[in-house]
PDB file of C-alpha atoms in Angstrom:
ATOM      1  CA  UNK A1249      34.365 -45.123 -37.812  1.00 36.00           C
ATOM      2  CA  UNK A1250      32.172 -46.948 -35.377  1.00 41.00           C
ATOM      3  CA  UNK A1251      28.393 -46.208 -33.564  1.00 43.00           C
ATOM      4  CA  UNK A1252      29.882 -46.226 -30.030  1.00 41.00           C
ATOM      5  CA  UNK A1253      33.055 -44.071 -30.755  1.00 46.00           C
ATOM      6  CA  UNK A1254      30.660 -41.433 -32.101  1.00 47.00           C
ATOM      7  CA  UNK A1255      28.174 -41.733 -29.506  1.00 46.00           C
ATOM      8  CA  UNK A1256      30.976 -40.836 -26.870  1.00 42.00           C
ATOM      9  CA  UNK A1257      32.587 -38.015 -28.721  1.00 49.00           C
ATOM     10  CA  UNK A1258      29.249 -36.357 -28.747  1.00 50.00           C
ATOM     11  CA  UNK A1259      28.786 -37.975 -25.410  1.00 42.00           C
ATOM     12  CA  UNK A1260      32.086 -36.219 -23.879  1.00 42.00           C
ATOM     13  CA  UNK A1261      31.949 -33.265 -26.118  1.00 47.00           C
ATOM     14  CA  UNK A1262      28.594 -32.097 -23.660  1.00 44.00           C
ATOM     15  CA  UNK A1263      29.315 -33.529 -20.484  1.00 39.00           C
ATOM     16  CA  UNK A1264      33.118 -31.356 -21.737  1.00 42.00           C
ATOM     17  CA  UNK A1265      30.661 -28.337 -22.244  1.00 43.00           C
ATOM     18  CA  UNK A1266      28.453 -28.448 -18.993  1.00 40.00           C
ATOM     19  CA  UNK A1267      30.682 -29.335 -16.475  1.00 36.00           C
ATOM     20  CA  UNK A1268      33.862 -27.469 -17.939  1.00 42.00           C
ATOM     21  CA  UNK A1269      36.439 -30.521 -17.056  1.00 43.00           C
ATOM     22  CA  UNK A1270      39.973 -29.249 -15.980  1.00 45.00           C
ATOM     23  CA  UNK A1271      41.889 -28.531 -19.036  1.00 46.00           C
ATOM     24  CA  UNK A1272      45.281 -30.838 -18.353  1.00 55.00           C
ATOM     25  CA  UNK A1273      48.460 -29.497 -19.844  1.00 67.00           C
ATOM     26  CA  UNK A1274      48.193 -29.617 -23.635  1.00 75.00           C
ATOM     27  CA  UNK A1275      47.843 -33.473 -24.766  1.00 85.00           C
ATOM     28  CA  UNK A1276      51.042 -34.247 -27.291  1.00 88.00           C
ATOM     29  CA  UNK A1277      48.397 -35.548 -29.655  1.00 91.00           C
ATOM     30  CA  UNK A1278      47.991 -31.834 -30.471  1.00 92.00           C
ATOM     31  CA  UNK A1279      51.203 -30.867 -29.943  1.00 91.00           C
ATOM     32  CA  UNK A1280      52.255 -33.358 -31.920  1.00 91.00           C
ATOM     33  CA  UNK A1281      48.721 -31.982 -34.589  1.00 93.00           C
ATOM     34  CA  UNK A1282      49.669 -28.292 -33.587  1.00 91.00           C
ATOM     35  CA  UNK A1283      53.192 -28.543 -35.593  1.00 90.00           C
ATOM     36  CA  UNK A1284      52.213 -30.404 -38.177  1.00 89.00           C
ATOM     37  CA  UNK A1285      49.710 -27.299 -39.408  1.00 88.00           C
ATOM     38  CA  UNK A1286      52.196 -24.670 -37.990  1.00 85.00           C
ATOM     39  CA  UNK A1287      54.406 -26.499 -40.553  1.00 82.00           C
ATOM     40  CA  UNK A1288      51.817 -26.663 -43.452  1.00 68.00           C
ATOM     41  CA  UNK A1289      53.317 -30.169 -43.649  1.00 72.00           C
ATOM     42  CA  UNK A1290      50.041 -31.644 -45.398  1.00 80.00           C
ATOM     43  CA  UNK A1291      51.438 -35.285 -45.969  1.00 89.00           C
ATOM     44  CA  UNK A1292      52.796 -35.047 -41.669  1.00 90.00           C
ATOM     45  CA  UNK A1293      48.547 -33.895 -41.108  1.00 91.00           C
ATOM     46  CA  UNK A1294      47.532 -37.055 -42.882  1.00 93.00           C
ATOM     47  CA  UNK A1295      49.442 -39.196 -40.782  1.00 94.00           C
ATOM     48  CA  UNK A1296      47.882 -37.570 -37.554  1.00 95.00           C
ATOM     49  CA  UNK A1297      44.731 -39.119 -38.350  1.00 96.00           C
ATOM     50  CA  UNK A1298      43.365 -42.842 -38.352  1.00 95.00           C
ATOM     51  CA  UNK A1299      43.147 -45.435 -41.327  1.00 94.00           C
ATOM     52  CA  UNK A1300      41.771 -48.496 -39.471  1.00 91.00           C
ATOM     53  CA  UNK A1301      39.446 -47.065 -38.283  1.00 92.00           C
ATOM     54  CA  UNK A1302      38.827 -44.881 -40.390  1.00 93.00           C
ATOM     55  CA  UNK A1303      38.905 -41.156 -39.139  1.00 94.00           C
ATOM     56  CA  UNK A1304      35.928 -39.078 -39.940  1.00 93.00           C
ATOM     57  CA  UNK A1305      34.701 -35.402 -40.052  1.00 93.00           C
ATOM     58  CA  UNK A1306      31.273 -34.730 -38.224  1.00 90.00           C
ATOM     59  CA  UNK A1307      29.532 -31.885 -40.538  1.00 88.00           C
ATOM     60  CA  UNK A1308      27.078 -29.528 -39.831  1.00 85.00           C
ATOM     61  CA  UNK A1309      24.618 -32.138 -40.409  1.00 87.00           C
ATOM     62  CA  UNK A1310      25.847 -33.628 -37.957  1.00 83.00           C
ATOM     63  CA  UNK A1311      27.171 -36.819 -40.124  1.00 88.00           C
ATOM     64  CA  UNK A1312      30.191 -38.090 -40.301  1.00 88.00           C
ATOM     65  CA  UNK A1313      31.988 -37.189 -43.541  1.00 92.00           C
ATOM     66  CA  UNK A1314      34.894 -38.196 -45.086  1.00 94.00           C
ATOM     67  CA  UNK A1315      37.545 -36.970 -43.173  1.00 94.00           C
ATOM     68  CA  UNK A1316      39.889 -35.403 -46.203  1.00 94.00           C
ATOM     69  CA  UNK A1317      37.053 -32.637 -45.558  1.00 93.00           C
ATOM     70  CA  UNK A1318      38.665 -31.743 -41.933  1.00 94.00           C
ATOM     71  CA  UNK A1319      42.000 -32.051 -43.643  1.00 93.00           C
ATOM     72  CA  UNK A1320      41.538 -29.937 -46.807  1.00 93.00           C
ATOM     73  CA  UNK A1321      39.686 -27.018 -44.324  1.00 94.00           C
ATOM     74  CA  UNK A1322      42.820 -26.740 -42.387  1.00 92.00           C
ATOM     75  CA  UNK A1323      45.121 -26.808 -45.416  1.00 89.00           C
ATOM     76  CA  UNK A1324      43.031 -24.212 -47.389  1.00 90.00           C
ATOM     77  CA  UNK A1325      43.256 -21.705 -43.888  1.00 88.00           C
ATOM     78  CA  UNK A1326      46.777 -22.314 -44.586  1.00 83.00           C
ATOM     79  CA  UNK A1327      47.052 -21.639 -48.535  1.00 82.00           C
ATOM     80  CA  UNK A1328      44.847 -18.330 -47.554  1.00 81.00           C
ATOM     81  CA  UNK A1329      47.506 -16.848 -45.910  1.00 77.00           C
ATOM     82  CA  UNK A1330      46.842 -16.749 -41.900  1.00 79.00           C
ATOM     83  CA  UNK A1331      49.361 -15.667 -39.474  1.00 86.00           C
ATOM     84  CA  UNK A1332      50.113 -16.006 -36.300  1.00 90.00           C
ATOM     85  CA  UNK A1333      48.574 -18.634 -35.239  1.00 90.00           C
ATOM     86  CA  UNK A1334      47.845 -19.545 -31.819  1.00 91.00           C
ATOM     87  CA  UNK A1335      46.079 -22.840 -30.254  1.00 91.00           C
ATOM     88  CA  UNK A1336      44.689 -23.282 -26.801  1.00 88.00           C
ATOM     89  CA  UNK A1337      43.244 -26.229 -25.146  1.00 88.00           C
ATOM     90  CA  UNK A1338      40.046 -25.123 -23.770  1.00 82.00           C
ATOM     91  CA  UNK A1339      39.012 -28.677 -22.208  1.00 81.00           C
ATOM     92  CA  UNK A1340      39.699 -32.591 -22.152  1.00 85.00           C
ATOM     93  CA  UNK A1341      38.637 -35.566 -20.816  1.00 84.00           C
ATOM     94  CA  UNK A1342      38.934 -39.364 -20.834  1.00 84.00           C
ATOM     95  CA  UNK A1343      36.006 -41.961 -21.736  1.00 76.00           C
ATOM     96  CA  UNK A1344      36.024 -45.780 -21.937  1.00 73.00           C
ATOM     97  CA  UNK A1345      39.647 -45.055 -24.211  1.00 77.00           C
ATOM     98  CA  UNK A1346      38.201 -41.694 -26.063  1.00 84.00           C
ATOM     99  CA  UNK A1347      40.541 -38.467 -25.166  1.00 90.00           C
ATOM    100  CA  UNK A1348      38.554 -35.679 -26.228  1.00 90.00           C
ATOM    101  CA  UNK A1349      40.164 -31.974 -26.387  1.00 91.00           C
ATOM    102  CA  UNK A1350      38.485 -28.639 -27.637  1.00 89.00           C
ATOM    103  CA  UNK A1351      40.588 -26.315 -28.780  1.00 91.00           C
ATOM    104  CA  UNK A1352      40.672 -22.513 -29.796  1.00 91.00           C
ATOM    105  CA  UNK A1353      43.007 -21.662 -32.551  1.00 92.00           C
ATOM    106  CA  UNK A1354      43.050 -17.935 -32.784  1.00 92.00           C
ATOM    107  CA  UNK A1355      45.135 -16.381 -35.765  1.00 92.00           C
ATOM    108  CA  UNK A1356      45.216 -13.149 -37.562  1.00 91.00           C
ATOM    109  CA  UNK A1357      43.883 -12.499 -41.430  1.00 88.00           C
ATOM    110  CA  UNK A1358      44.488  -9.750 -44.077  1.00 86.00           C
ATOM    111  CA  UNK A1359      41.017  -7.715 -45.070  1.00 83.00           C
ATOM    112  CA  UNK A1360      40.103  -5.184 -47.057  1.00 84.00           C
ATOM    113  CA  UNK A1361      40.126  -2.970 -43.273  1.00 79.00           C
ATOM    114  CA  UNK A1362      43.154  -4.043 -42.223  1.00 83.00           C
ATOM    115  CA  UNK A1363      44.914  -6.981 -40.315  1.00 85.00           C
ATOM    116  CA  UNK A1364      42.215  -8.352 -38.154  1.00 85.00           C
ATOM    117  CA  UNK A1365      41.880 -11.983 -36.004  1.00 89.00           C
ATOM    118  CA  UNK A1366      39.680 -14.479 -36.522  1.00 91.00           C
ATOM    119  CA  UNK A1367      38.846 -17.906 -34.133  1.00 93.00           C
ATOM    120  CA  UNK A1368      38.006 -21.573 -34.951  1.00 94.00           C
ATOM    121  CA  UNK A1369      36.777 -23.804 -32.590  1.00 92.00           C
ATOM    122  CA  UNK A1370      38.335 -27.450 -32.954  1.00 93.00           C
ATOM    123  CA  UNK A1371      37.193 -30.392 -31.082  1.00 92.00           C
ATOM    124  CA  UNK A1372      39.145 -34.080 -32.043  1.00 93.00           C
ATOM    125  CA  UNK A1373      38.527 -37.513 -30.397  1.00 92.00           C
ATOM    126  CA  UNK A1374      41.871 -40.092 -30.091  1.00 94.00           C
ATOM    127  CA  UNK A1375      42.400 -42.979 -29.619  1.00 93.00           C
ATOM    128  CA  UNK A1376      45.614 -44.644 -28.649  1.00 91.00           C
ATOM    129  CA  UNK A1377      46.803 -46.911 -30.823  1.00 89.00           C
ATOM    130  CA  UNK A1378      49.932 -49.202 -29.578  1.00 88.00           C
ATOM    131  CA  UNK A1379      52.293 -46.923 -28.454  1.00 88.00           C
ATOM    132  CA  UNK A1380      50.904 -43.615 -31.034  1.00 92.00           C
ATOM    133  CA  UNK A1381      47.103 -41.111 -30.933  1.00 94.00           C
ATOM    134  CA  UNK A1382      45.542 -40.496 -33.489  1.00 95.00           C
ATOM    135  CA  UNK A1383      42.395 -37.946 -34.725  1.00 95.00           C
ATOM    136  CA  UNK A1384      39.128 -40.809 -35.557  1.00 94.00           C
ATOM    137  CA  UNK A1385      36.828 -38.139 -34.705  1.00 92.00           C
ATOM    138  CA  UNK A1386      36.786 -34.338 -35.245  1.00 94.00           C
ATOM    139  CA  UNK A1387      35.317 -31.524 -36.381  1.00 92.00           C
ATOM    140  CA  UNK A1388      35.396 -27.562 -36.381  1.00 94.00           C
ATOM    141  CA  UNK A1389      33.172 -24.609 -36.776  1.00 92.00           C
ATOM    142  CA  UNK A1390      33.400 -21.672 -39.567  1.00 92.00           C
ATOM    143  CA  UNK A1391      35.538 -19.079 -39.203  1.00 93.00           C
ATOM    144  CA  UNK A1392      34.472 -16.732 -36.201  1.00 93.00           C
ATOM    145  CA  UNK A1393      35.363 -13.614 -35.692  1.00 91.00           C
ATOM    146  CA  UNK A1394      33.561 -12.630 -32.265  1.00 88.00           C
ATOM    147  CA  UNK A1395      36.471 -13.749 -29.566  1.00 86.00           C
ATOM    148  CA  UNK A1396      35.626 -16.502 -28.067  1.00 86.00           C
ATOM    149  CA  UNK A1397      35.978 -17.662 -24.755  1.00 85.00           C
ATOM    150  CA  UNK A1398      38.573 -19.904 -22.970  1.00 76.00           C
ATOM    151  CA  UNK A1399      36.575 -20.868 -19.936  1.00 78.00           C
ATOM    152  CA  UNK A1400      32.569 -21.066 -18.801  1.00 82.00           C
ATOM    153  CA  UNK A1401      31.902 -18.937 -16.790  1.00 87.00           C
ATOM    154  CA  UNK A1402      30.197 -21.369 -14.536  1.00 87.00           C
ATOM    155  CA  UNK A1403      27.746 -18.324 -12.615  1.00 91.00           C
ATOM    156  CA  UNK A1404      26.766 -16.439 -15.371  1.00 95.00           C
ATOM    157  CA  UNK A1405      23.736 -17.449 -14.688  1.00 96.00           C
ATOM    158  CA  UNK A1406      23.459 -17.494 -10.874  1.00 92.00           C
ATOM    159  CA  UNK A1407      20.581 -19.835  -9.557  1.00 90.00           C
ATOM    160  CA  UNK A1408      17.946 -19.132  -7.428  1.00 92.00           C
ATOM    161  CA  UNK A1409      18.220 -15.268  -8.537  1.00 95.00           C
ATOM    162  CA  UNK A1410      14.766 -13.044  -8.449  1.00 97.00           C
ATOM    163  CA  UNK A1411      15.336 -12.157 -11.925  1.00 97.00           C
ATOM    164  CA  UNK A1412      12.356  -9.768 -11.238  1.00 97.00           C
ATOM    165  CA  UNK A1413      13.816  -7.907  -8.633  1.00 97.00           C
ATOM    166  CA  UNK A1414      17.434  -7.400 -10.221  1.00 97.00           C
ATOM    167  CA  UNK A1415      15.854  -6.076 -13.053  1.00 97.00           C
ATOM    168  CA  UNK A1416      14.499  -3.256 -10.651  1.00 97.00           C
ATOM    169  CA  UNK A1417      17.042  -2.934  -9.612  1.00 98.00           C
ATOM    170  CA  UNK A1418      19.108  -2.440 -12.653  1.00 98.00           C
ATOM    171  CA  UNK A1419      16.556   0.199 -13.720  1.00 98.00           C
ATOM    172  CA  UNK A1420      17.424   2.469 -10.541  1.00 98.00           C
ATOM    173  CA  UNK A1421      21.143   1.931 -12.139  1.00 97.00           C
ATOM    174  CA  UNK A1422      20.574   3.284 -14.799  1.00 97.00           C
ATOM    175  CA  UNK A1423      18.363   6.474 -13.928  1.00 97.00           C
ATOM    176  CA  UNK A1424      21.163   7.347 -11.593  1.00 97.00           C
ATOM    177  CA  UNK A1425      23.863   6.760 -13.937  1.00 96.00           C
ATOM    178  CA  UNK A1426      21.744   7.795 -16.663  1.00 97.00           C
ATOM    179  CA  UNK A1427      21.778   4.593 -19.002  1.00 98.00           C
ATOM    180  CA  UNK A1428      19.587   2.200 -20.311  1.00 98.00           C
ATOM    181  CA  UNK A1429      19.492  -1.941 -19.362  1.00 98.00           C
ATOM    182  CA  UNK A1430      19.729  -4.708 -22.132  1.00 98.00           C
ATOM    183  CA  UNK A1431      17.942  -8.197 -20.329  1.00 98.00           C
ATOM    184  CA  UNK A1432      20.134 -10.750 -21.527  1.00 98.00           C
ATOM    185  CA  UNK A1433      17.817 -13.408 -21.241  1.00 97.00           C
ATOM    186  CA  UNK A1434      19.989 -17.099 -21.048  1.00 96.00           C
ATOM    187  CA  UNK A1435      21.366 -20.141 -19.666  1.00 95.00           C
ATOM    188  CA  UNK A1436      24.940 -21.743 -18.426  1.00 93.00           C
ATOM    189  CA  UNK A1437      24.091 -24.169 -21.009  1.00 92.00           C
ATOM    190  CA  UNK A1438      23.845 -21.930 -23.404  1.00 93.00           C
ATOM    191  CA  UNK A1439      27.236 -21.207 -25.536  1.00 89.00           C
ATOM    192  CA  UNK A1440      26.668 -18.493 -26.614  1.00 93.00           C
ATOM    193  CA  UNK A1441      25.977 -16.098 -24.168  1.00 95.00           C
ATOM    194  CA  UNK A1442      28.921 -17.028 -23.114  1.00 94.00           C
ATOM    195  CA  UNK A1443      30.308 -15.795 -26.384  1.00 93.00           C
ATOM    196  CA  UNK A1444      27.651 -12.262 -26.031  1.00 96.00           C
ATOM    197  CA  UNK A1445      28.515 -12.051 -22.132  1.00 96.00           C
ATOM    198  CA  UNK A1446      32.746 -12.479 -22.993  1.00 93.00           C
ATOM    199  CA  UNK A1447      32.797  -9.964 -26.126  1.00 93.00           C
ATOM    200  CA  UNK A1448      30.988  -7.658 -24.056  1.00 95.00           C
ATOM    201  CA  UNK A1449      33.954  -7.202 -22.312  1.00 94.00           C
ATOM    202  CA  UNK A1450      36.302  -7.125 -24.814  1.00 91.00           C
ATOM    203  CA  UNK A1451      37.713  -3.185 -24.348  1.00 90.00           C
ATOM    204  CA  UNK A1452      37.048  -2.397 -28.021  1.00 88.00           C
ATOM    205  CA  UNK A1453      33.268  -2.700 -27.033  1.00 95.00           C
ATOM    206  CA  UNK A1454      33.296  -2.355 -23.182  1.00 96.00           C
ATOM    207  CA  UNK A1455      34.361   1.369 -23.529  1.00 96.00           C
ATOM    208  CA  UNK A1456      30.807   1.261 -25.078  1.00 96.00           C
ATOM    209  CA  UNK A1457      29.039  -0.247 -23.574  1.00 97.00           C
ATOM    210  CA  UNK A1458      30.027   0.192 -20.218  1.00 97.00           C
ATOM    211  CA  UNK A1459      29.085   4.035 -19.835  1.00 97.00           C
ATOM    212  CA  UNK A1460      26.150   3.363 -21.044  1.00 98.00           C
ATOM    213  CA  UNK A1461      24.502   0.028 -20.835  1.00 98.00           C
ATOM    214  CA  UNK A1462      23.196  -2.013 -17.158  1.00 98.00           C
ATOM    215  CA  UNK A1463      23.210  -5.897 -18.278  1.00 98.00           C
ATOM    216  CA  UNK A1464      20.610  -8.013 -16.067  1.00 98.00           C
ATOM    217  CA  UNK A1465      20.967 -11.665 -17.619  1.00 98.00           C
ATOM    218  CA  UNK A1466      18.247 -13.562 -16.881  1.00 98.00           C
ATOM    219  CA  UNK A1467      17.849 -17.005 -16.711  1.00 97.00           C
ATOM    220  CA  UNK A1468      15.503 -19.139 -19.222  1.00 96.00           C
ATOM    221  CA  UNK A1469      16.492 -22.024 -16.931  1.00 93.00           C
ATOM    222  CA  UNK A1470      15.864 -25.145 -19.265  1.00 89.00           C
ATOM    223  CA  UNK A1471      13.662 -23.112 -21.178  1.00 86.00           C
ATOM    224  CA  UNK A1472      10.465 -22.246 -18.956  1.00 87.00           C
ATOM    225  CA  UNK A1473      11.317 -19.762 -16.310  1.00 95.00           C
ATOM    226  CA  UNK A1474      11.006 -16.434 -16.558  1.00 96.00           C
ATOM    227  CA  UNK A1475       9.072 -16.680 -19.114  1.00 95.00           C
ATOM    228  CA  UNK A1476       6.512 -13.897 -17.786  1.00 96.00           C
ATOM    229  CA  UNK A1477       9.899 -11.618 -17.971  1.00 96.00           C
ATOM    230  CA  UNK A1478      10.250 -12.881 -21.303  1.00 96.00           C
ATOM    231  CA  UNK A1479       6.563 -11.955 -22.208  1.00 96.00           C
ATOM    232  CA  UNK A1480       6.164  -8.781 -20.623  1.00 96.00           C
ATOM    233  CA  UNK A1481       9.269  -7.732 -22.551  1.00 97.00           C
ATOM    234  CA  UNK A1482       8.119  -9.308 -25.398  1.00 95.00           C
ATOM    235  CA  UNK A1483      11.140 -10.774 -26.095  1.00 95.00           C
ATOM    236  CA  UNK A1484       9.728 -14.686 -28.307  1.00 92.00           C
ATOM    237  CA  UNK A1485      12.177 -17.470 -26.808  1.00 92.00           C
ATOM    238  CA  UNK A1486      11.386 -20.008 -29.280  1.00 88.00           C
ATOM    239  CA  UNK A1487      14.187 -18.257 -31.153  1.00 88.00           C
ATOM    240  CA  UNK A1488      16.899 -18.872 -29.212  1.00 92.00           C
ATOM    241  CA  UNK A1489      19.062 -17.042 -27.459  1.00 95.00           C
ATOM    242  CA  UNK A1490      20.640 -15.161 -26.425  1.00 97.00           C
ATOM    243  CA  UNK A1491      17.712 -12.942 -26.246  1.00 96.00           C
ATOM    244  CA  UNK A1492      17.732  -9.048 -25.199  1.00 97.00           C
ATOM    245  CA  UNK A1493      15.518  -6.821 -24.859  1.00 98.00           C
ATOM    246  CA  UNK A1494      16.936  -2.884 -24.554  1.00 98.00           C
ATOM    247  CA  UNK A1495      14.956  -0.554 -21.868  1.00 98.00           C
ATOM    248  CA  UNK A1496      14.966   2.481 -20.707  1.00 97.00           C
ATOM    249  CA  UNK A1497      15.269   3.941 -17.324  1.00 95.00           C
ATOM    250  CA  UNK A1498      11.935   4.107 -16.846  1.00 96.00           C
ATOM    251  CA  UNK A1499      10.961   0.586 -17.568  1.00 97.00           C
ATOM    252  CA  UNK A1500       9.557   1.046 -21.296  1.00 97.00           C
ATOM    253  CA  UNK A1501      11.038  -1.206 -24.287  1.00 97.00           C
ATOM    254  CA  UNK A1502      12.953   0.627 -26.560  1.00 97.00           C
ATOM    255  CA  UNK A1503      14.224  -2.673 -28.193  1.00 97.00           C
ATOM    256  CA  UNK A1504      13.386  -5.951 -28.196  1.00 96.00           C
ATOM    257  CA  UNK A1505      15.094  -9.092 -30.163  1.00 93.00           C
ATOM    258  CA  UNK A1506      12.050 -11.115 -32.311  1.00 88.00           C
ATOM    259  CA  UNK A1507      13.761 -13.413 -34.592  1.00 88.00           C
ATOM    260  CA  UNK A1508      16.703 -14.677 -32.994  1.00 87.00           C
ATOM    261  CA  UNK A1509      19.150 -11.927 -33.989  1.00 92.00           C
ATOM    262  CA  UNK A1510      22.204 -12.546 -31.414  1.00 94.00           C
ATOM    263  CA  UNK A1511      20.942 -16.615 -30.451  1.00 92.00           C
ATOM    264  CA  UNK A1512      24.337 -17.594 -33.192  1.00 91.00           C
ATOM    265  CA  UNK A1513      26.513 -14.708 -31.291  1.00 93.00           C
ATOM    266  CA  UNK A1514      29.747 -16.923 -31.251  1.00 90.00           C
ATOM    267  CA  UNK A1515      29.197 -16.480 -35.544  1.00 90.00           C
ATOM    268  CA  UNK A1516      28.648 -12.679 -34.904  1.00 91.00           C
ATOM    269  CA  UNK A1517      31.320  -9.626 -36.219  1.00 89.00           C
ATOM    270  CA  UNK A1518      31.666  -7.654 -33.319  1.00 90.00           C
ATOM    271  CA  UNK A1519      31.341  -4.587 -35.761  1.00 89.00           C
ATOM    272  CA  UNK A1520      27.760  -4.663 -35.550  1.00 92.00           C
ATOM    273  CA  UNK A1521      27.529  -5.435 -31.851  1.00 94.00           C
ATOM    274  CA  UNK A1522      29.424  -2.117 -32.120  1.00 94.00           C
ATOM    275  CA  UNK A1523      26.426  -0.663 -34.361  1.00 95.00           C
ATOM    276  CA  UNK A1524      24.186  -2.545 -31.639  1.00 97.00           C
ATOM    277  CA  UNK A1525      24.822  -0.697 -28.700  1.00 97.00           C
ATOM    278  CA  UNK A1526      25.640   2.629 -30.606  1.00 97.00           C
ATOM    279  CA  UNK A1527      21.853   2.976 -31.878  1.00 97.00           C
ATOM    280  CA  UNK A1528      20.470   2.196 -28.442  1.00 97.00           C
ATOM    281  CA  UNK A1529      22.315   4.235 -26.276  1.00 97.00           C
ATOM    282  CA  UNK A1530      21.198   6.686 -24.223  1.00 95.00           C
TER     283      UNK A1530
END
């Protein structure tokens, strides 16, 4: 694939994540890809990917690989028996002839503990070839257990907030309600911060989180903001965000994240979050 297309793809993805480009009506190419995926039609699926230029898949090493890896991933999931496949287009945007879409796919799988919902994040770069559109570059996440937000809250970490005052108010609220305080150090640019917040509001987790904790989002900005608070509560930010501390209602640290335990929130198991909340609730 031509290097400039890879550059456009990575740049556009960054833009979509940072400014939350408004999603259009579902892009026609995505509809075609979705239909081929649902039909488990290998030939129809392969036909959607460009031959000239040759489509590539972006691996975990952020380097281009043969698109066969992408196709095999999706065909493998179909063979494994995924059910009730749902596709949502989160974002889309155009740049220099490349149409980039970000998708969330959800489906059900059978596990030893019963039927569970799983998720995959997919990004695709489409190029118009004559009157048709073809995928020229794509990448996907691993199969995820945590629900993924369809839209990011641009005000999750609002600017110009006095974090110390917010912590003080949260401690007072916790004291009145016999709760504890969770400090979540992060930033609006942090996708995993949005995932963690989204899942804390899902019914099965919220029924445990809401009665027992007051959550405070502490903005780190580009990495330096409120570093004094992180130090005060023994949270090393160099292991990534979101980074958590749990305080009792007197402000004493009863837990501080030391090794990036929540840094990859999107890959976590909801059961692990429930275990965490149960361990540190009052």
